Amino acid sequence: MKKHPKDQLFLYYVMERFVIPHLYGANISKILEQVYAEQVPFYFVKNGFPPTTEEQDLSFFKKLYRRYMGIPFKAELNDQIEQYDYINPDCHFCEIGRTSKLVQDSGLLSQIDQALKTYDRVMVTFGPGHAIALELALSQIFNKKR
């Protein structure tokens, strides 16, 4: 598995989780600065990676974007933003996401498998992209003789 610098991972996650959804219409009643200020600290803290004071400011994200993209950030859908959109088949930076999702999804599958050893059903909430990607593995887990 390829290692990526922490700041590159941070940039990718902010793009995937907050910027792209916002540009497609999520949190439409808020400006991006407000979405970033509310969600970035919560998301990273919740997942065990509390952001530094610097990382909690949108200017930090813009600095990273300029470093990796070579141009200033514009809060609009464009070719540079599309390089982070995981539904784009030519997604330049999605290798980062695919790598992290392998770890995340394998852990999820393992937890489901373990829970089904004790319970006859489990409830899991996750996005439809994960469900599609894991459909074969889920069916193998569900069809195990217990």
PDB file of C-alpha atoms in Angstrom:
ATOM      1  CA  MET A   1       0.000   0.000   0.000  1.00  0.00           C
ATOM      2  CA  LYS A   2       1.426   3.369  -1.034  1.00  0.00           C
ATOM      3  CA  LYS A   3       2.030   5.900   1.732  1.00  0.00           C
ATOM      4  CA  HIS A   4       0.845   9.463   1.249  1.00  0.00           C
ATOM      5  CA  PRO A   5       1.989  12.536   3.185  1.00  0.00           C
ATOM      6  CA  LYS A   6      -0.412  13.597   5.942  1.00  0.00           C
ATOM      7  CA  ASP A   7      -1.165  16.924   4.264  1.00  0.00           C
ATOM      8  CA  GLN A   8      -2.025  15.190   0.981  1.00  0.00           C
ATOM      9  CA  LEU A   9      -4.446  12.897   2.828  1.00  0.00           C
ATOM     10  CA  PHE A  10      -5.942  15.892   4.626  1.00  0.00           C
ATOM     11  CA  LEU A  11      -6.462  17.695   1.311  1.00  0.00           C
ATOM     12  CA  TYR A  12      -8.032  14.622  -0.269  1.00  0.00           C
ATOM     13  CA  TYR A  13     -10.468  14.052   2.606  1.00  0.00           C
ATOM     14  CA  VAL A  14     -11.537  17.696   2.744  1.00  0.00           C
ATOM     15  CA  MET A  15     -12.146  17.635  -1.009  1.00  0.00           C
ATOM     16  CA  GLU A  16     -14.040  14.318  -0.959  1.00  0.00           C
ATOM     17  CA  ARG A  17     -16.052  14.816   2.224  1.00  0.00           C
ATOM     18  CA  PHE A  18     -16.820  18.553   2.223  1.00  0.00           C
ATOM     19  CA  VAL A  19     -15.823  20.553  -0.845  1.00  0.00           C
ATOM     20  CA  ILE A  20     -17.187  18.327  -3.632  1.00  0.00           C
ATOM     21  CA  PRO A  21     -20.494  17.587  -1.846  1.00  0.00           C
ATOM     22  CA  HIS A  22     -20.852  21.325  -1.150  1.00  0.00           C
ATOM     23  CA  LEU A  23     -20.218  22.201  -4.795  1.00  0.00           C
ATOM     24  CA  TYR A  24     -22.836  19.641  -5.846  1.00  0.00           C
ATOM     25  CA  GLY A  25     -25.428  21.218  -3.537  1.00  0.00           C
ATOM     26  CA  ALA A  26     -24.984  19.781  -0.034  1.00  0.00           C
ATOM     27  CA  ASN A  27     -25.268  22.403   2.711  1.00  0.00           C
ATOM     28  CA  ILE A  28     -26.439  24.833   0.048  1.00  0.00           C
ATOM     29  CA  SER A  29     -27.724  27.271   2.658  1.00  0.00           C
ATOM     30  CA  LYS A  30     -24.161  27.779   3.952  1.00  0.00           C
ATOM     31  CA  ILE A  31     -21.025  29.222   2.421  1.00  0.00           C
ATOM     32  CA  LEU A  32     -18.003  26.936   2.090  1.00  0.00           C
ATOM     33  CA  GLU A  33     -16.114  28.745   4.863  1.00  0.00           C
ATOM     34  CA  GLN A  34     -18.954  27.946   7.271  1.00  0.00           C
ATOM     35  CA  VAL A  35     -19.163  24.298   6.168  1.00  0.00           C
ATOM     36  CA  TYR A  36     -15.402  23.920   6.569  1.00  0.00           C
ATOM     37  CA  ALA A  37     -15.339  25.592  10.001  1.00  0.00           C
ATOM     38  CA  GLU A  38     -18.180  23.393  11.285  1.00  0.00           C
ATOM     39  CA  GLN A  39     -17.400  20.052   9.703  1.00  0.00           C
ATOM     40  CA  VAL A  40     -13.634  19.706   9.432  1.00  0.00           C
ATOM     41  CA  PRO A  41     -12.928  19.835  13.183  1.00  0.00           C
ATOM     42  CA  PHE A  42     -15.887  17.525  13.919  1.00  0.00           C
ATOM     43  CA  TYR A  43     -15.065  14.988  11.191  1.00  0.00           C
ATOM     44  CA  PHE A  44     -11.383  14.666  12.030  1.00  0.00           C
ATOM     45  CA  VAL A  45     -11.875  14.649  15.817  1.00  0.00           C
ATOM     46  CA  LYS A  46     -14.642  12.027  15.503  1.00  0.00           C
ATOM     47  CA  ASN A  47     -12.262   9.827  13.534  1.00  0.00           C
ATOM     48  CA  GLY A  48      -9.363  10.222  15.979  1.00  0.00           C
ATOM     49  CA  PHE A  49      -7.334  12.806  14.064  1.00  0.00           C
ATOM     50  CA  PRO A  50      -7.936  16.155  15.744  1.00  0.00           C
ATOM     51  CA  PRO A  51      -6.874  18.960  13.415  1.00  0.00           C
ATOM     52  CA  THR A  52      -4.385  21.566  14.521  1.00  0.00           C
ATOM     53  CA  THR A  53      -5.529  25.161  14.893  1.00  0.00           C
ATOM     54  CA  GLU A  54      -3.928  25.895  11.511  1.00  0.00           C
ATOM     55  CA  GLU A  55      -5.752  22.994   9.814  1.00  0.00           C
ATOM     56  CA  GLN A  56      -9.109  24.249  11.107  1.00  0.00           C
ATOM     57  CA  ASP A  57      -8.858  27.379   8.977  1.00  0.00           C
ATOM     58  CA  LEU A  58      -9.890  27.311   5.314  1.00  0.00           C
ATOM     59  CA  SER A  59      -6.698  29.199   4.414  1.00  0.00           C
ATOM     60  CA  PHE A  60      -4.714  26.055   5.327  1.00  0.00           C
ATOM     61  CA  PHE A  61      -6.786  23.983   2.902  1.00  0.00           C
ATOM     62  CA  LYS A  62      -6.307  26.627   0.186  1.00  0.00           C
ATOM     63  CA  LYS A  63      -2.535  26.560   0.773  1.00  0.00           C
ATOM     64  CA  LEU A  64      -2.469  22.763   0.361  1.00  0.00           C
ATOM     65  CA  TYR A  65      -4.647  22.968  -2.749  1.00  0.00           C
ATOM     66  CA  ARG A  66      -2.279  25.492  -4.341  1.00  0.00           C
ATOM     67  CA  ARG A  67       0.740  23.314  -3.449  1.00  0.00           C
ATOM     68  CA  TYR A  68      -0.674  20.133  -5.019  1.00  0.00           C
ATOM     69  CA  MET A  69      -2.692  21.646  -7.864  1.00  0.00           C
ATOM     70  CA  GLY A  70      -0.367  24.510  -8.751  1.00  0.00           C
ATOM     71  CA  ILE A  71      -3.258  27.008  -8.944  1.00  0.00           C
ATOM     72  CA  PRO A  72      -5.381  28.937  -6.441  1.00  0.00           C
ATOM     73  CA  PHE A  73      -8.521  27.222  -5.151  1.00  0.00           C
ATOM     74  CA  LYS A  74     -11.835  28.329  -6.669  1.00  0.00           C
ATOM     75  CA  ALA A  75     -15.051  27.118  -5.044  1.00  0.00           C
ATOM     76  CA  GLU A  76     -16.599  25.971  -8.312  1.00  0.00           C
ATOM     77  CA  LEU A  77     -16.778  22.724 -10.244  1.00  0.00           C
ATOM     78  CA  ASN A  78     -13.900  22.667 -12.716  1.00  0.00           C
ATOM     79  CA  ASP A  79     -11.356  20.236 -14.155  1.00  0.00           C
ATOM     80  CA  GLN A  80      -9.049  20.579 -11.143  1.00  0.00           C
ATOM     81  CA  ILE A  81     -11.833  19.855  -8.646  1.00  0.00           C
ATOM     82  CA  GLU A  82     -12.935  16.876 -10.754  1.00  0.00           C
ATOM     83  CA  GLN A  83      -9.527  15.290 -10.155  1.00  0.00           C
ATOM     84  CA  TYR A  84     -10.698  14.631  -6.579  1.00  0.00           C
ATOM     85  CA  ASP A  85     -14.213  13.409  -7.396  1.00  0.00           C
ATOM     86  CA  TYR A  86     -14.289   9.678  -6.696  1.00  0.00           C
ATOM     87  CA  ILE A  87     -17.072   9.116  -9.242  1.00  0.00           C
ATOM     88  CA  ASN A  88     -14.801  10.462 -11.974  1.00  0.00           C
ATOM     89  CA  PRO A  89     -13.072   7.484 -13.685  1.00  0.00           C
ATOM     90  CA  ASP A  90     -10.025   9.662 -14.417  1.00  0.00           C
ATOM     91  CA  CYS A  91      -9.741  10.829 -10.814  1.00  0.00           C
ATOM     92  CA  HIS A  92      -6.059  11.720 -10.365  1.00  0.00           C
ATOM     93  CA  PHE A  93      -6.041  11.817  -6.565  1.00  0.00           C
ATOM     94  CA  CYS A  94      -8.533   9.013  -5.956  1.00  0.00           C
ATOM     95  CA  GLU A  95      -5.747   6.489  -5.413  1.00  0.00           C
ATOM     96  CA  ILE A  96      -5.518   8.015  -1.946  1.00  0.00           C
ATOM     97  CA  GLY A  97      -9.209   7.380  -1.379  1.00  0.00           C
ATOM     98  CA  ARG A  98      -9.098   3.893  -2.810  1.00  0.00           C
ATOM     99  CA  THR A  99      -6.160   3.023  -0.565  1.00  0.00           C
ATOM    100  CA  SER A 100      -7.863   4.312   2.570  1.00  0.00           C
ATOM    101  CA  LYS A 101     -11.176   2.686   1.645  1.00  0.00           C
ATOM    102  CA  LEU A 102      -9.461  -0.702   1.355  1.00  0.00           C
ATOM    103  CA  VAL A 103      -8.443  -0.396   4.980  1.00  0.00           C
ATOM    104  CA  GLN A 104     -11.804   1.033   6.054  1.00  0.00           C
ATOM    105  CA  ASP A 105     -13.896  -1.489   4.140  1.00  0.00           C
ATOM    106  CA  SER A 106     -11.876  -4.505   5.226  1.00  0.00           C
ATOM    107  CA  GLY A 107     -12.364  -3.427   8.845  1.00  0.00           C
ATOM    108  CA  LEU A 108     -16.083  -2.974   8.247  1.00  0.00           C
ATOM    109  CA  LEU A 109     -16.407  -6.419   6.663  1.00  0.00           C
ATOM    110  CA  SER A 110     -14.527  -7.980   9.565  1.00  0.00           C
ATOM    111  CA  GLN A 111     -16.815  -6.315  12.116  1.00  0.00           C
ATOM    112  CA  ILE A 112     -19.943  -7.448  10.250  1.00  0.00           C
ATOM    113  CA  ASP A 113     -18.603 -11.001  10.072  1.00  0.00           C
ATOM    114  CA  GLN A 114     -17.820 -11.008  13.807  1.00  0.00           C
ATOM    115  CA  ALA A 115     -21.228  -9.563  14.734  1.00  0.00           C
ATOM    116  CA  LEU A 116     -23.023 -12.241  12.713  1.00  0.00           C
ATOM    117  CA  LYS A 117     -21.317 -14.920  14.804  1.00  0.00           C
ATOM    118  CA  THR A 118     -23.342 -13.652  17.756  1.00  0.00           C
ATOM    119  CA  TYR A 119     -26.441 -12.065  16.222  1.00  0.00           C
ATOM    120  CA  ASP A 120     -28.755 -13.151  13.415  1.00  0.00           C
ATOM    121  CA  ARG A 121     -28.744  -9.641  11.915  1.00  0.00           C
ATOM    122  CA  VAL A 122     -26.777  -6.414  12.097  1.00  0.00           C
ATOM    123  CA  MET A 123     -27.522  -2.873  11.043  1.00  0.00           C
ATOM    124  CA  VAL A 124     -24.810  -0.997   9.211  1.00  0.00           C
ATOM    125  CA  THR A 125     -25.101   2.546   7.924  1.00  0.00           C
ATOM    126  CA  PHE A 126     -22.765   3.459   5.111  1.00  0.00           C
ATOM    127  CA  GLY A 127     -22.893   5.072   1.702  1.00  0.00           C
ATOM    128  CA  PRO A 128     -24.238   3.410  -1.420  1.00  0.00           C
ATOM    129  CA  GLY A 129     -20.796   3.449  -3.018  1.00  0.00           C
ATOM    130  CA  HIS A 130     -19.545   1.181  -0.249  1.00  0.00           C
ATOM    131  CA  ALA A 131     -22.533  -1.138  -0.602  1.00  0.00           C
ATOM    132  CA  ILE A 132     -21.900  -1.569  -4.320  1.00  0.00           C
ATOM    133  CA  ALA A 133     -18.168  -2.023  -3.871  1.00  0.00           C
ATOM    134  CA  LEU A 134     -18.657  -4.584  -1.117  1.00  0.00           C
ATOM    135  CA  GLU A 135     -21.650  -6.445  -2.534  1.00  0.00           C
ATOM    136  CA  LEU A 136     -19.764  -9.648  -3.368  1.00  0.00           C
ATOM    137  CA  ALA A 137     -17.898  -9.726  -0.062  1.00  0.00           C
ATOM    138  CA  LEU A 138     -21.107  -9.012   1.861  1.00  0.00           C
ATOM    139  CA  SER A 139     -22.951 -11.830   0.118  1.00  0.00           C
ATOM    140  CA  GLN A 140     -20.110 -14.217   0.999  1.00  0.00           C
ATOM    141  CA  ILE A 141     -20.334 -13.171   4.648  1.00  0.00           C
ATOM    142  CA  PHE A 142     -24.138 -13.465   4.699  1.00  0.00           C
ATOM    143  CA  ASN A 143     -24.057 -16.903   3.064  1.00  0.00           C
ATOM    144  CA  LYS A 144     -21.590 -18.420   5.561  1.00  0.00           C
ATOM    145  CA  LYS A 145     -22.889 -21.337   7.586  1.00  0.00           C
ATOM    146  CA  ARG A 146     -22.882 -20.327  11.196  1.00  0.00           C
TER     147      ARG A 146
END
